[in-house]
Every structure is written in C-alpha cells, then in structure tokens.
Amino acid sequence: MYKKIILLLFLMIFILCGCSKPQKEPVVNTLDDITKRGEVVIGIKTDAYPFGFKDKNGKFAGYDVDLANMIGQEIFKKKGKVKFVPVTSSDRIMKLFSEDVDMIIATMSVTPSRLQILDFSNPYYIAGQAVMVRKGSKIKGLSDLNGKKVIIVFGTSSESSLRAAVPRVSILGYKTYSEAVKALKQGKGDAIVSDDTILIGLSLKDGNLVLLPKRYSREPYAVAFRKGIESEDLVRVVNYVIDESARNGTLQKLQKNYGIKKY
Ligand code: GLU
C-alpha cells in the first residue's frame, strides 16, 4: 500500500513539473510568422539624432528608421508594414527579450558580452566613443577624466570601456541622453562619454556643449535579435539588405544626407 502511495506521489510530482516528456519549445517570431502577421516590429531610439529620433510631426525618423523601412520592404515587398516601438539604451535588450519587438535597430554596438546573449546582423555603421564637455572646460581628452565625475547612459558600452581606460573615474549613470545632457549642463558631472554619432547630434543642438576631437573605440552598429534558431532567417534577410545597400551605395548616401561623418 505504502509503496503504491509513494509511487503515485512521485508520478504526480513528475507530471506537475512537466518532466514527464521532454517538451519542445515552439519556435515563434520567425521570419515566417512575421510574414504571416504582415507586420514587423522594430525597436528604435527616439533620443539618438540622427540615427533614431521623432521628427517635427512626431514620426520616427533617422538613419536607423530608413534601414528599418528597407528591411520591411525586403520582407513584405508590398503587403506589410513596419511598426516602430521606442527603445532606450537601458531598456532595448529587455524589450527584445520580452518579445515586445522582433529586432532592435538602436545605435547598438556589437560587443563580446552582447554576442553571448544576442544574435547580430553584419555592421551597418562604425562609430567611435568620444568625450563631450561644457564649453570652456579644461578637459581635453580621456586622460583628463581621472578623478572626475563622468556621465554615461545606462546600458551603453561606454561604462565598461570608461572604467577600463580611466581607473580613477567616478561614474554617474542616467537612463536617457536628455537626462545625461541636463546633468552635464547643471554641473553634476564633468563630461559625457558615449558614441560620437550621438554626441555630435547633441552638441550641434547646443552651443554650450563641445565634442572633443579624439575617438577612443570602434563601435560597429548592427541590428540585434533574440539568440537562437528563431532568428536565423531574419538575420539572413537583414544581412542581405545591409550588404546590398552598402554595395549599391544606399547606406553611404543616407550617411551623407544625415550628415553622419565617419572618423
Ligand atoms: N553604441 C553604444 C552602445 O551600444 C552606445 C550608444 C547607445 O547609447 O546606443 O552601447
């Protein structure tokens, strides 16, 4: 009798844990699903002019948006649309993992640590980290940041490279670039370290901010996907769009139109 009860208990635990049979996770959000859905959902920045921003009519615009539209065109030809979802540096990976978006095109650099958890397309732009200061600042480069308070945006590659390059720096993090700029202008920190692409846009808008000329890293921007087989076909289409538009000069034309300079 006891034996039977114990056996029954084991069986129930086994079934409740879902371990009775190795369960196969269905592969969702593949290129096939997206084509059937008729909509691809892409995470885009709104605070990274000229890569991702809102234009005066409140519409998503920028180099990343144009690339997203080219991808949508390639996926659907005519019948389908691209839906944009706003992301920030600090929430973009979370929005990808929570399946709010199918991919992110958000000034995102390919880094060894990100490669462990994400799949990436081929690069579509190479940026470099730079330093932005208030006008009149004595800071002339990275080496002047030792012992200083430096502002970064959470979730960016700047934090780790800054800690490695400037051991005695004290870091102040914000969620968005507008908060970071506000803090710099209020004197809460001595400089902002981030990609030249984003800092150029910010310094051009504000005469009190100066972007220093030196670049300190190589930041290959690529489209990011959830890691795994669900993304294989998607990555292939996106790579085709990137490689083809680099080959036929479309990417270079866009860079010129947006005034994105390569350093
Ligand atoms: N490209 C860098 C990164 O991926 C910084 C720019 C950004 O905020 O996206 O972290």
PDB file of N, CA, C and O in Angstrom, residues 31-41 69-83 102 237:
ATOM      1  N   LEU A  31      10.832  34.519 -39.293  1.00  0.00           N
ATOM      2  CA  LEU A  31      10.532  35.313 -40.489  1.00  0.00           C
ATOM      3  C   LEU A  31       9.176  34.903 -41.048  1.00  0.00           C
ATOM      4  O   LEU A  31       8.379  35.746 -41.473  1.00  0.00           O
ATOM      5  N   ASP A  32       8.905  33.605 -40.987  1.00  0.00           N
ATOM      6  CA  ASP A  32       7.644  33.071 -41.478  1.00  0.00           C
ATOM      7  C   ASP A  32       6.456  33.663 -40.713  1.00  0.00           C
ATOM      8  O   ASP A  32       5.469  34.105 -41.317  1.00  0.00           O
ATOM      9  N   ASP A  33       6.560  33.683 -39.376  1.00  0.00           N
ATOM     10  CA  ASP A  33       5.476  34.262 -38.553  1.00  0.00           C
ATOM     11  C   ASP A  33       5.273  35.732 -38.888  1.00  0.00           C
ATOM     12  O   ASP A  33       4.149  36.217 -38.964  1.00  0.00           O
ATOM     13  N   ILE A  34       6.388  36.428 -39.055  1.00  0.00           N
ATOM     14  CA  ILE A  34       6.316  37.871 -39.316  1.00  0.00           C
ATOM     15  C   ILE A  34       5.637  38.115 -40.668  1.00  0.00           C
ATOM     16  O   ILE A  34       4.780  38.989 -40.807  1.00  0.00           O
ATOM     17  N   THR A  35       5.989  37.311 -41.653  1.00  0.00           N
ATOM     18  CA  THR A  35       5.390  37.461 -42.980  1.00  0.00           C
ATOM     19  C   THR A  35       3.883  37.207 -42.888  1.00  0.00           C
ATOM     20  O   THR A  35       3.086  37.964 -43.439  1.00  0.00           O
ATOM     21  N   LYS A  36       3.484  36.169 -42.140  1.00  0.00           N
ATOM     22  CA  LYS A  36       2.052  35.857 -41.989  1.00  0.00           C
ATOM     23  C   LYS A  36       1.335  36.975 -41.232  1.00  0.00           C
ATOM     24  O   LYS A  36       0.217  37.340 -41.564  1.00  0.00           O
ATOM     25  N   ARG A  37       1.992  37.497 -40.217  1.00  0.00           N
ATOM     26  CA  ARG A  37       1.432  38.565 -39.390  1.00  0.00           C
ATOM     27  C   ARG A  37       1.251  39.852 -40.207  1.00  0.00           C
ATOM     28  O   ARG A  37       0.423  40.681 -39.932  1.00  0.00           O
ATOM     29  N   GLY A  38       2.110  40.040 -41.210  1.00  0.00           N
ATOM     30  CA  GLY A  38       2.023  41.223 -42.060  1.00  0.00           C
ATOM     31  C   GLY A  38       2.590  42.467 -41.393  1.00  0.00           C
ATOM     32  O   GLY A  38       2.351  43.595 -41.823  1.00  0.00           O
ATOM     33  N   GLU A  39       3.369  42.252 -40.338  1.00  0.00           N
ATOM     34  CA  GLU A  39       3.925  43.402 -39.608  1.00  0.00           C
ATOM     35  C   GLU A  39       5.223  42.981 -38.933  1.00  0.00           C
ATOM     36  O   GLU A  39       5.275  41.931 -38.292  1.00  0.00           O
ATOM     37  N   VAL A  40       6.254  43.785 -39.095  1.00  0.00           N
ATOM     38  CA  VAL A  40       7.494  43.528 -38.362  1.00  0.00           C
ATOM     39  C   VAL A  40       7.646  44.644 -37.323  1.00  0.00           C
ATOM     40  O   VAL A  40       7.426  45.817 -37.631  1.00  0.00           O
ATOM     41  N   VAL A  41       7.958  44.266 -36.106  1.00  0.00           N
ATOM     42  CA  VAL A  41       8.015  45.256 -35.022  1.00  0.00           C
ATOM     43  C   VAL A  41       9.486  45.523 -34.682  1.00  0.00           C
ATOM     44  O   VAL A  41      10.223  44.599 -34.319  1.00  0.00           O
ATOM     45  N   ASN A  69      12.921  50.555 -42.620  1.00  0.00           N
ATOM     46  CA  ASN A  69      11.962  50.554 -43.727  1.00  0.00           C
ATOM     47  C   ASN A  69      12.468  49.733 -44.904  1.00  0.00           C
ATOM     48  O   ASN A  69      11.680  49.066 -45.582  1.00  0.00           O
ATOM     49  N   MET A  70      13.787  49.750 -45.143  1.00  0.00           N
ATOM     50  CA  MET A  70      14.346  48.936 -46.232  1.00  0.00           C
ATOM     51  C   MET A  70      14.178  47.449 -45.906  1.00  0.00           C
ATOM     52  O   MET A  70      13.896  46.630 -46.769  1.00  0.00           O
ATOM     53  N   ILE A  71      14.323  47.110 -44.616  1.00  0.00           N
ATOM     54  CA  ILE A  71      14.150  45.706 -44.193  1.00  0.00           C
ATOM     55  C   ILE A  71      12.684  45.291 -44.378  1.00  0.00           C
ATOM     56  O   ILE A  71      12.388  44.223 -44.914  1.00  0.00           O
ATOM     57  N   GLY A  72      11.763  46.185 -43.972  1.00  0.00           N
ATOM     58  CA  GLY A  72      10.332  45.913 -44.145  1.00  0.00           C
ATOM     59  C   GLY A  72       9.995  45.697 -45.607  1.00  0.00           C
ATOM     60  O   GLY A  72       9.257  44.771 -45.959  1.00  0.00           O
ATOM     61  N   GLN A  73      10.565  46.514 -46.461  1.00  0.00           N
ATOM     62  CA  GLN A  73      10.336  46.423 -47.914  1.00  0.00           C
ATOM     63  C   GLN A  73      10.804  45.056 -48.441  1.00  0.00           C
ATOM     64  O   GLN A  73      10.123  44.417 -49.232  1.00  0.00           O
ATOM     65  N   GLU A  74      11.962  44.629 -47.941  1.00  0.00           N
ATOM     66  CA  GLU A  74      12.525  43.351 -48.397  1.00  0.00           C
ATOM     67  C   GLU A  74      11.687  42.170 -47.885  1.00  0.00           C
ATOM     68  O   GLU A  74      11.459  41.206 -48.617  1.00  0.00           O
ATOM     69  N   ILE A  75      11.175  42.277 -46.655  1.00  0.00           N
ATOM     70  CA  ILE A  75      10.383  41.175 -46.096  1.00  0.00           C
ATOM     71  C   ILE A  75       9.030  41.063 -46.801  1.00  0.00           C
ATOM     72  O   ILE A  75       8.604  39.985 -47.191  1.00  0.00           O
ATOM     73  N   PHE A  76       8.359  42.209 -46.945  1.00  0.00           N
ATOM     74  CA  PHE A  76       6.963  42.141 -47.400  1.00  0.00           C
ATOM     75  C   PHE A  76       6.762  42.485 -48.872  1.00  0.00           C
ATOM     76  O   PHE A  76       5.655  42.346 -49.366  1.00  0.00           O
ATOM     77  N   LYS A  77       7.801  42.993 -49.517  1.00  0.00           N
ATOM     78  CA  LYS A  77       7.633  43.569 -50.861  1.00  0.00           C
ATOM     79  C   LYS A  77       6.565  44.671 -50.743  1.00  0.00           C
ATOM     80  O   LYS A  77       6.879  45.740 -50.290  1.00  0.00           O
ATOM     81  N   LYS A  78       5.274  44.342 -50.984  1.00  0.00           N
ATOM     82  CA  LYS A  78       4.277  45.422 -50.862  1.00  0.00           C
ATOM     83  C   LYS A  78       3.341  45.263 -49.659  1.00  0.00           C
ATOM     84  O   LYS A  78       3.043  46.225 -48.966  1.00  0.00           O
ATOM     85  N   LYS A  79       2.910  44.028 -49.394  1.00  0.00           N
ATOM     86  CA  LYS A  79       1.845  43.842 -48.395  1.00  0.00           C
ATOM     87  C   LYS A  79       2.393  43.622 -46.976  1.00  0.00           C
ATOM     88  O   LYS A  79       2.587  42.496 -46.552  1.00  0.00           O
ATOM     89  N   GLY A  80       2.651  44.676 -46.273  1.00  0.00           N
ATOM     90  CA  GLY A  80       3.137  44.517 -44.910  1.00  0.00           C
ATOM     91  C   GLY A  80       3.621  45.848 -44.399  1.00  0.00           C
ATOM     92  O   GLY A  80       3.824  46.783 -45.167  1.00  0.00           O
ATOM     93  N   LYS A  81       3.737  45.928 -43.077  1.00  0.00           N
ATOM     94  CA  LYS A  81       4.209  47.217 -42.570  1.00  0.00           C
ATOM     95  C   LYS A  81       5.227  47.058 -41.437  1.00  0.00           C
ATOM     96  O   LYS A  81       5.363  45.982 -40.847  1.00  0.00           O
ATOM     97  N   VAL A  82       5.915  48.176 -41.195  1.00  0.00           N
ATOM     98  CA  VAL A  82       6.900  48.202 -40.125  1.00  0.00           C
ATOM     99  C   VAL A  82       6.286  48.990 -38.977  1.00  0.00           C
ATOM    100  O   VAL A  82       5.820  50.111 -39.164  1.00  0.00           O
ATOM    101  N   LYS A  83       6.259  48.370 -37.798  1.00  0.00           N
ATOM    102  CA  LYS A  83       5.764  49.095 -36.616  1.00  0.00           C
ATOM    103  C   LYS A  83       6.982  49.454 -35.765  1.00  0.00           C
ATOM    104  O   LYS A  83       7.817  48.581 -35.479  1.00  0.00           O
ATOM    105  N   ASP A 102      10.597  42.537 -32.639  1.00  0.00           N
ATOM    106  CA  ASP A 102      11.230  41.418 -33.353  1.00  0.00           C
ATOM    107  C   ASP A 102      12.738  41.622 -33.479  1.00  0.00           C
ATOM    108  O   ASP A 102      13.490  40.659 -33.618  1.00  0.00           O
ATOM    109  N   VAL A 237      17.890  37.819 -43.991  1.00  0.00           N
ATOM    110  CA  VAL A 237      17.247  38.888 -44.780  1.00  0.00           C
ATOM    111  C   VAL A 237      17.878  40.240 -44.441  1.00  0.00           C
ATOM    112  O   VAL A 237      18.184  41.044 -45.334  1.00  0.00           O
TER     113      VAL A 237
END
